[in-house]
Amino acid sequence: SQELEQSPQSLIVQEGKNLTINCTSSKTLYGLYWYKQKYGEGLIFLMMLQKGGEEKSHEKITAKLDEKKQQSSLHITASQPSHAGIYLCGADPGNQFYFGTGTSLTVIP
Amino acid sequence: NAGVTQTPKFQVLKTGQSMTLQCAQDMNHNSMYWYRQDPGMGLRLIYYSASEGTTDKGEVPNGYNVSRLNKREFSLRLESAAPSQTSVYFCASSDRDGYTFGSGTRLTVV
């Protein structure tokens, strides 16, 4: 099975600060998903990275995939309270989906 | 709206009671999944169904059973609930373009 380790496990930042969340895989990554979950809500798809070196951005969130390092990073620029929640990375090496351990983000106004 | 619908959203059970969590998708996806989410452990796969008529165990299947009733519906059953099954349960479906998740069921077993 594939293991996805996220770091940090939790993060508290002041509004306006930048932050980075990492997702490291125990096996080669052929693609990686990033999701966000807010309390009481379902998972929200953020973006999917399919190729090594690929970088995608959506609003103030940027994600990169480093296949050699078997790692992906999620960077939030100028964080806002609306960014608070749990961020999950996920991978699908075959017909089964694996999720990371999760990172809880708190943004203090 | 198209998507994955889970019911109920909240449930409290007594130890030993049984219940079924319902999941339905209207996107004509072949694959469906049941996950549980626990603090600090991320999401863990309970069972999945690659296509109608097939089901397979995931990472944490003990204490659960599933039924792929048809292409749209995939239910999860707890025959005798235990406090260790207190968790948030997510149903998902997928096709080549990615995954869609339900909004979750918060289950508490007392």
PDB file of C-alpha atoms in Angstrom:
ATOM      1  CA  SER A   1       0.000   0.000   0.000  1.00  0.00           C
ATOM      2  CA  GLN A   2       1.032   3.581  -0.459  1.00  0.00           C
ATOM      3  CA  GLU A   3       1.634   5.827   2.519  1.00  0.00           C
ATOM      4  CA  LEU A   4       1.352   9.586   2.354  1.00  0.00           C
ATOM      5  CA  GLU A   5       2.866  11.564   5.184  1.00  0.00           C
ATOM      6  CA  GLN A   6       1.890  15.202   5.560  1.00  0.00           C
ATOM      7  CA  SER A   7       3.769  17.860   7.448  1.00  0.00           C
ATOM      8  CA  PRO A   8       3.147  19.735   9.531  1.00  0.00           C
ATOM      9  CA  GLN A   9       0.266  17.969  11.247  1.00  0.00           C
ATOM     10  CA  SER A  10      -1.173  21.315  12.321  1.00  0.00           C
ATOM     11  CA  LEU A  11      -0.417  24.919  11.562  1.00  0.00           C
ATOM     12  CA  ILE A  12      -1.523  28.197  13.123  1.00  0.00           C
ATOM     13  CA  VAL A  13      -0.702  31.344  11.175  1.00  0.00           C
ATOM     14  CA  GLN A  14      -1.545  35.019  11.335  1.00  0.00           C
ATOM     15  CA  GLU A  15      -3.755  36.312   8.560  1.00  0.00           C
ATOM     16  CA  GLY A  16      -1.664  37.567   5.670  1.00  0.00           C
ATOM     17  CA  LYS A  17       1.231  35.155   6.217  1.00  0.00           C
ATOM     18  CA  ASN A  18       2.407  32.609   3.682  1.00  0.00           C
ATOM     19  CA  LEU A  19       2.547  28.917   4.484  1.00  0.00           C
ATOM     20  CA  THR A  20       3.551  25.585   2.957  1.00  0.00           C
ATOM     21  CA  ILE A  21       2.189  22.078   3.517  1.00  0.00           C
ATOM     22  CA  ASN A  22       4.159  19.055   2.345  1.00  0.00           C
ATOM     23  CA  CYS A  23       3.040  15.604   1.292  1.00  0.00           C
ATOM     24  CA  THR A  24       5.657  12.843   1.034  1.00  0.00           C
ATOM     25  CA  SER A  25       4.915   9.472  -0.497  1.00  0.00           C
ATOM     26  CA  SER A  26       6.428   6.097   0.374  1.00  0.00           C
ATOM     27  CA  LYS A  27       6.233   5.111  -3.299  1.00  0.00           C
ATOM     28  CA  THR A  28       6.625   6.753  -6.685  1.00  0.00           C
ATOM     29  CA  LEU A  29       3.975   9.342  -7.337  1.00  0.00           C
ATOM     30  CA  TYR A  30       2.245   9.160 -10.683  1.00  0.00           C
ATOM     31  CA  GLY A  31      -0.245  11.804  -9.752  1.00  0.00           C
ATOM     32  CA  LEU A  32      -1.380  13.627  -6.677  1.00  0.00           C
ATOM     33  CA  TYR A  33      -4.595  15.251  -5.518  1.00  0.00           C
ATOM     34  CA  TRP A  34      -5.084  18.036  -2.999  1.00  0.00           C
ATOM     35  CA  TYR A  35      -8.346  18.380  -1.081  1.00  0.00           C
ATOM     36  CA  LYS A  36      -9.627  20.714   1.587  1.00  0.00           C
ATOM     37  CA  GLN A  37     -12.168  19.877   4.238  1.00  0.00           C
ATOM     38  CA  LYS A  38     -14.019  22.336   6.382  1.00  0.00           C
ATOM     39  CA  TYR A  39     -15.719  21.247   9.592  1.00  0.00           C
ATOM     40  CA  GLY A  40     -19.087  19.652   8.878  1.00  0.00           C
ATOM     41  CA  GLU A  41     -18.574  19.785   5.125  1.00  0.00           C
ATOM     42  CA  GLY A  42     -17.422  17.333   2.530  1.00  0.00           C
ATOM     43  CA  LEU A  43     -14.095  17.240   0.811  1.00  0.00           C
ATOM     44  CA  ILE A  44     -13.459  19.998  -1.692  1.00  0.00           C
ATOM     45  CA  PHE A  45     -11.221  19.177  -4.628  1.00  0.00           C
ATOM     46  CA  LEU A  46      -8.461  21.782  -5.009  1.00  0.00           C
ATOM     47  CA  MET A  47      -6.258  20.492  -7.797  1.00  0.00           C
ATOM     48  CA  MET A  48      -4.609  17.467  -9.334  1.00  0.00           C
ATOM     49  CA  LEU A  49      -0.981  17.211 -10.437  1.00  0.00           C
ATOM     50  CA  GLN A  50      -0.103  14.562 -12.968  1.00  0.00           C
ATOM     51  CA  LYS A  51       3.440  15.179 -14.142  1.00  0.00           C
ATOM     52  CA  GLY A  52       6.758  15.633 -12.424  1.00  0.00           C
ATOM     53  CA  GLY A  53       7.599  19.290 -12.135  1.00  0.00           C
ATOM     54  CA  GLU A  54       4.017  20.310 -12.713  1.00  0.00           C
ATOM     55  CA  GLU A  55       2.797  23.368 -10.883  1.00  0.00           C
ATOM     56  CA  LYS A  56      -0.777  24.573 -10.661  1.00  0.00           C
ATOM     57  CA  SER A  57      -2.364  27.597  -9.066  1.00  0.00           C
ATOM     58  CA  HIS A  58      -5.875  28.429  -8.027  1.00  0.00           C
ATOM     59  CA  GLU A  59      -6.458  31.836  -6.526  1.00  0.00           C
ATOM     60  CA  LYS A  60      -3.825  32.095  -3.775  1.00  0.00           C
ATOM     61  CA  ILE A  61      -3.032  28.386  -3.599  1.00  0.00           C
ATOM     62  CA  THR A  62      -0.152  26.842  -5.552  1.00  0.00           C
ATOM     63  CA  ALA A  63       0.769  23.178  -5.649  1.00  0.00           C
ATOM     64  CA  LYS A  64       3.885  21.523  -7.071  1.00  0.00           C
ATOM     65  CA  LEU A  65       4.797  17.907  -7.744  1.00  0.00           C
ATOM     66  CA  ASP A  66       8.374  16.678  -7.402  1.00  0.00           C
ATOM     67  CA  GLU A  67       8.329  13.072  -8.608  1.00  0.00           C
ATOM     68  CA  LYS A  68      12.024  12.516  -7.863  1.00  0.00           C
ATOM     69  CA  LYS A  69      11.524  13.447  -4.251  1.00  0.00           C
ATOM     70  CA  GLN A  70       8.174  11.646  -4.204  1.00  0.00           C
ATOM     71  CA  GLN A  71       6.799  14.827  -2.730  1.00  0.00           C
ATOM     72  CA  SER A  72       4.222  17.511  -3.330  1.00  0.00           C
ATOM     73  CA  SER A  73       3.896  20.886  -1.679  1.00  0.00           C
ATOM     74  CA  LEU A  74       0.909  23.182  -1.259  1.00  0.00           C
ATOM     75  CA  HIS A  75       1.679  26.857  -0.782  1.00  0.00           C
ATOM     76  CA  ILE A  76      -0.815  29.487   0.328  1.00  0.00           C
ATOM     77  CA  THR A  77       0.071  33.112  -0.216  1.00  0.00           C
ATOM     78  CA  ALA A  78      -1.310  35.834   2.057  1.00  0.00           C
ATOM     79  CA  SER A  79      -3.510  33.467   4.051  1.00  0.00           C
ATOM     80  CA  GLN A  80      -7.063  34.412   4.963  1.00  0.00           C
ATOM     81  CA  PRO A  81      -9.511  33.020   7.528  1.00  0.00           C
ATOM     82  CA  SER A  82     -11.349  31.365   4.627  1.00  0.00           C
ATOM     83  CA  HIS A  83      -8.290  29.172   4.081  1.00  0.00           C
ATOM     84  CA  ALA A  84      -8.765  27.482   7.460  1.00  0.00           C
ATOM     85  CA  GLY A  85      -9.570  23.797   7.407  1.00  0.00           C
ATOM     86  CA  ILE A  86      -7.951  20.420   6.981  1.00  0.00           C
ATOM     87  CA  TYR A  87      -5.843  19.874   3.886  1.00  0.00           C
ATOM     88  CA  LEU A  88      -5.440  16.359   2.533  1.00  0.00           C
ATOM     89  CA  CYS A  89      -3.225  15.041  -0.206  1.00  0.00           C
ATOM     90  CA  GLY A  90      -4.254  11.894  -2.034  1.00  0.00           C
ATOM     91  CA  ALA A  91      -2.863   9.474  -4.602  1.00  0.00           C
ATOM     92  CA  ASP A  92      -4.245   6.766  -6.813  1.00  0.00           C
ATOM     93  CA  PRO A  93      -1.557   4.217  -7.769  1.00  0.00           C
ATOM     94  CA  GLY A  94      -4.117   1.811  -9.223  1.00  0.00           C
ATOM     95  CA  ASN A  95      -7.728   1.149  -8.451  1.00  0.00           C
ATOM     96  CA  GLN A  96      -7.515   2.311  -4.862  1.00  0.00           C
ATOM     97  CA  PHE A  97      -7.211   5.793  -3.460  1.00  0.00           C
ATOM     98  CA  TYR A  98      -4.912   6.700  -0.576  1.00  0.00           C
ATOM     99  CA  PHE A  99      -5.064   9.825   1.533  1.00  0.00           C
ATOM    100  CA  GLY A 100      -2.406  11.631   3.498  1.00  0.00           C
ATOM    101  CA  THR A 101      -2.480  12.082   7.250  1.00  0.00           C
ATOM    102  CA  GLY A 102      -3.910  15.593   6.952  1.00  0.00           C
ATOM    103  CA  THR A 103      -2.820  19.083   7.988  1.00  0.00           C
ATOM    104  CA  SER A 104      -5.063  21.227  10.125  1.00  0.00           C
ATOM    105  CA  LEU A 105      -4.739  24.933   9.286  1.00  0.00           C
ATOM    106  CA  THR A 106      -5.936  27.726  11.570  1.00  0.00           C
ATOM    107  CA  VAL A 107      -5.720  31.324  10.373  1.00  0.00           C
ATOM    108  CA  ILE A 108      -5.913  33.970  13.076  1.00  0.00           C
ATOM    109  CA  PRO A 109      -7.509  37.244  11.968  1.00  0.00           C
TER     110      PRO A 109
ATOM    111  CA  ASN B   1     -26.987  18.966  -8.510  1.00  0.00           C
ATOM    112  CA  ALA B   2     -24.849  16.061  -9.653  1.00  0.00           C
ATOM    113  CA  GLY B   3     -22.724  14.469  -7.009  1.00  0.00           C
ATOM    114  CA  VAL B   4     -22.542  11.985  -4.185  1.00  0.00           C
ATOM    115  CA  THR B   5     -25.326  11.956  -1.614  1.00  0.00           C
ATOM    116  CA  GLN B   6     -24.870  10.412   1.815  1.00  0.00           C
ATOM    117  CA  THR B   7     -27.484   9.791   4.463  1.00  0.00           C
ATOM    118  CA  PRO B   8     -27.782  10.331   7.332  1.00  0.00           C
ATOM    119  CA  LYS B   9     -25.520  13.299   8.125  1.00  0.00           C
ATOM    120  CA  PHE B  10     -25.459  12.580  11.846  1.00  0.00           C
ATOM    121  CA  GLN B  11     -26.201   9.464  13.881  1.00  0.00           C
ATOM    122  CA  VAL B  12     -25.802   8.351  17.475  1.00  0.00           C
ATOM    123  CA  LEU B  13     -25.896   4.629  18.181  1.00  0.00           C
ATOM    124  CA  LYS B  14     -25.702   2.534  21.306  1.00  0.00           C
ATOM    125  CA  THR B  15     -23.076  -0.192  21.448  1.00  0.00           C
ATOM    126  CA  GLY B  16     -24.416  -3.304  19.753  1.00  0.00           C
ATOM    127  CA  GLN B  17     -26.974  -1.547  17.563  1.00  0.00           C
ATOM    128  CA  SER B  18     -26.884  -1.915  13.822  1.00  0.00           C
ATOM    129  CA  MET B  19     -27.335   0.613  11.060  1.00  0.00           C
ATOM    130  CA  THR B  20     -26.753   1.186   7.368  1.00  0.00           C
ATOM    131  CA  LEU B  21     -25.166   4.254   5.833  1.00  0.00           C
ATOM    132  CA  GLN B  22     -26.528   5.039   2.409  1.00  0.00           C
ATOM    133  CA  CYS B  23     -24.621   6.473  -0.521  1.00  0.00           C
ATOM    134  CA  ALA B  24     -25.817   7.297  -4.023  1.00  0.00           C
ATOM    135  CA  GLN B  25     -24.119   8.944  -7.000  1.00  0.00           C
ATOM    136  CA  ASP B  26     -25.681  10.212 -10.187  1.00  0.00           C
ATOM    137  CA  MET B  27     -22.550  10.624 -12.306  1.00  0.00           C
ATOM    138  CA  ASN B  28     -22.582   7.125 -13.793  1.00  0.00           C
ATOM    139  CA  HIS B  29     -19.270   6.312 -12.098  1.00  0.00           C
ATOM    140  CA  ASN B  30     -18.167   2.706 -12.025  1.00  0.00           C
ATOM    141  CA  SER B  31     -16.124   2.842  -8.814  1.00  0.00           C
ATOM    142  CA  MET B  32     -17.379   3.692  -5.347  1.00  0.00           C
ATOM    143  CA  TYR B  33     -15.684   3.805  -1.954  1.00  0.00           C
ATOM    144  CA  TRP B  34     -16.300   4.059   1.760  1.00  0.00           C
ATOM    145  CA  TYR B  35     -13.738   5.827   3.965  1.00  0.00           C
ATOM    146  CA  ARG B  36     -13.548   6.677   7.617  1.00  0.00           C
ATOM    147  CA  GLN B  37     -11.754   9.703   8.944  1.00  0.00           C
ATOM    148  CA  ASP B  38     -10.246   9.822  12.396  1.00  0.00           C
ATOM    149  CA  PRO B  39      -8.179  12.625  13.955  1.00  0.00           C
ATOM    150  CA  GLY B  40      -4.488  12.362  13.117  1.00  0.00           C
ATOM    151  CA  MET B  41      -5.006   9.338  10.894  1.00  0.00           C
ATOM    152  CA  GLY B  42      -6.251  10.839   7.680  1.00  0.00           C
ATOM    153  CA  LEU B  43      -8.789   8.999   5.611  1.00  0.00           C
ATOM    154  CA  ARG B  44      -8.710   5.204   5.595  1.00  0.00           C
ATOM    155  CA  LEU B  45     -10.411   2.978   3.067  1.00  0.00           C
ATOM    156  CA  ILE B  46     -12.980   0.568   4.480  1.00  0.00           C
ATOM    157  CA  TYR B  47     -14.347  -1.084   1.332  1.00  0.00           C
ATOM    158  CA  TYR B  48     -14.516  -0.256  -2.320  1.00  0.00           C
ATOM    159  CA  SER B  49     -16.405  -1.414  -5.350  1.00  0.00           C
ATOM    160  CA  ALA B  50     -14.586  -1.203  -8.662  1.00  0.00           C
ATOM    161  CA  SER B  51     -17.759  -1.892 -10.606  1.00  0.00           C
ATOM    162  CA  GLU B  52     -21.356  -2.955 -10.118  1.00  0.00           C
ATOM    163  CA  GLY B  53     -21.487  -6.419  -8.634  1.00  0.00           C
ATOM    164  CA  THR B  54     -18.010  -6.384  -7.088  1.00  0.00           C
ATOM    165  CA  THR B  55     -16.749  -5.322  -3.671  1.00  0.00           C
ATOM    166  CA  ASP B  56     -13.317  -5.546  -2.079  1.00  0.00           C
ATOM    167  CA  LYS B  57     -11.853  -4.950   1.342  1.00  0.00           C
ATOM    168  CA  GLY B  58      -9.791  -1.889   1.978  1.00  0.00           C
ATOM    169  CA  GLU B  59      -7.452  -1.042   4.813  1.00  0.00           C
ATOM    170  CA  VAL B  60      -9.912  -1.287   7.735  1.00  0.00           C
ATOM    171  CA  PRO B  61     -12.839  -3.585   6.802  1.00  0.00           C
ATOM    172  CA  ASN B  62     -13.392  -5.325  10.143  1.00  0.00           C
ATOM    173  CA  GLY B  63     -16.805  -4.681  11.651  1.00  0.00           C
ATOM    174  CA  TYR B  64     -18.316  -3.510   8.355  1.00  0.00           C
ATOM    175  CA  ASN B  65     -20.177  -4.977   5.405  1.00  0.00           C
ATOM    176  CA  VAL B  66     -21.067  -3.355   2.110  1.00  0.00           C
ATOM    177  CA  SER B  67     -23.554  -3.814  -0.686  1.00  0.00           C
ATOM    178  CA  ARG B  68     -23.304  -2.475  -4.210  1.00  0.00           C
ATOM    179  CA  LEU B  69     -27.014  -2.473  -4.829  1.00  0.00           C
ATOM    180  CA  ASN B  70     -26.709  -1.142  -8.368  1.00  0.00           C
ATOM    181  CA  LYS B  71     -24.422   1.210 -10.229  1.00  0.00           C
ATOM    182  CA  ARG B  72     -25.724   4.235  -8.314  1.00  0.00           C
ATOM    183  CA  GLU B  73     -25.825   2.938  -4.746  1.00  0.00           C
ATOM    184  CA  PHE B  74     -23.196   1.635  -2.347  1.00  0.00           C
ATOM    185  CA  SER B  75     -24.227   1.075   1.264  1.00  0.00           C
ATOM    186  CA  LEU B  76     -22.146   0.476   4.376  1.00  0.00           C
ATOM    187  CA  ARG B  77     -23.535  -1.610   7.230  1.00  0.00           C
ATOM    188  CA  LEU B  78     -22.466  -1.833  10.850  1.00  0.00           C
ATOM    189  CA  GLU B  79     -23.966  -5.053  12.242  1.00  0.00           C
ATOM    190  CA  SER B  80     -22.990  -4.467  15.867  1.00  0.00           C
ATOM    191  CA  ALA B  81     -21.660  -0.975  16.479  1.00  0.00           C
ATOM    192  CA  ALA B  82     -18.682  -0.455  18.761  1.00  0.00           C
ATOM    193  CA  PRO B  83     -17.295   2.765  20.277  1.00  0.00           C
ATOM    194  CA  SER B  84     -14.179   2.293  18.095  1.00  0.00           C
ATOM    195  CA  GLN B  85     -16.405   2.907  15.084  1.00  0.00           C
ATOM    196  CA  THR B  86     -17.101   6.464  16.181  1.00  0.00           C
ATOM    197  CA  SER B  87     -15.838   8.427  13.206  1.00  0.00           C
ATOM    198  CA  VAL B  88     -16.759  10.502  10.205  1.00  0.00           C
ATOM    199  CA  TYR B  89     -17.590   8.363   7.199  1.00  0.00           C
ATOM    200  CA  PHE B  90     -17.169   9.507   3.613  1.00  0.00           C
ATOM    201  CA  CYS B  91     -18.508   7.893   0.503  1.00  0.00           C
ATOM    202  CA  ALA B  92     -16.847   8.626  -2.841  1.00  0.00           C
ATOM    203  CA  SER B  93     -17.132   7.686  -6.468  1.00  0.00           C
ATOM    204  CA  SER B  94     -14.668   7.957  -9.296  1.00  0.00           C
ATOM    205  CA  ASP B  95     -14.047   7.754 -12.981  1.00  0.00           C
ATOM    206  CA  ARG B  96     -11.018   8.620 -15.131  1.00  0.00           C
ATOM    207  CA  ASP B  97     -11.371  12.324 -14.387  1.00  0.00           C
ATOM    208  CA  GLY B  98     -11.107  12.016 -10.623  1.00  0.00           C
ATOM    209  CA  TYR B  99     -12.987  11.550  -7.411  1.00  0.00           C
ATOM    210  CA  THR B 100     -16.133  13.070  -5.981  1.00  0.00           C
ATOM    211  CA  PHE B 101     -16.891  12.847  -2.276  1.00  0.00           C
ATOM    212  CA  GLY B 102     -20.057  12.993  -0.268  1.00  0.00           C
ATOM    213  CA  SER B 103     -20.466  15.447   2.587  1.00  0.00           C
ATOM    214  CA  GLY B 104     -19.865  12.806   5.241  1.00  0.00           C
ATOM    215  CA  THR B 105     -21.761  11.062   8.031  1.00  0.00           C
ATOM    216  CA  ARG B 106     -20.769  11.830  11.603  1.00  0.00           C
ATOM    217  CA  LEU B 107     -21.352   8.666  13.646  1.00  0.00           C
ATOM    218  CA  THR B 108     -21.036   8.437  17.406  1.00  0.00           C
ATOM    219  CA  VAL B 109     -21.278   5.104  19.197  1.00  0.00           C
ATOM    220  CA  VAL B 110     -21.888   5.353  22.935  1.00  0.00           C
TER     221      VAL B 110
END
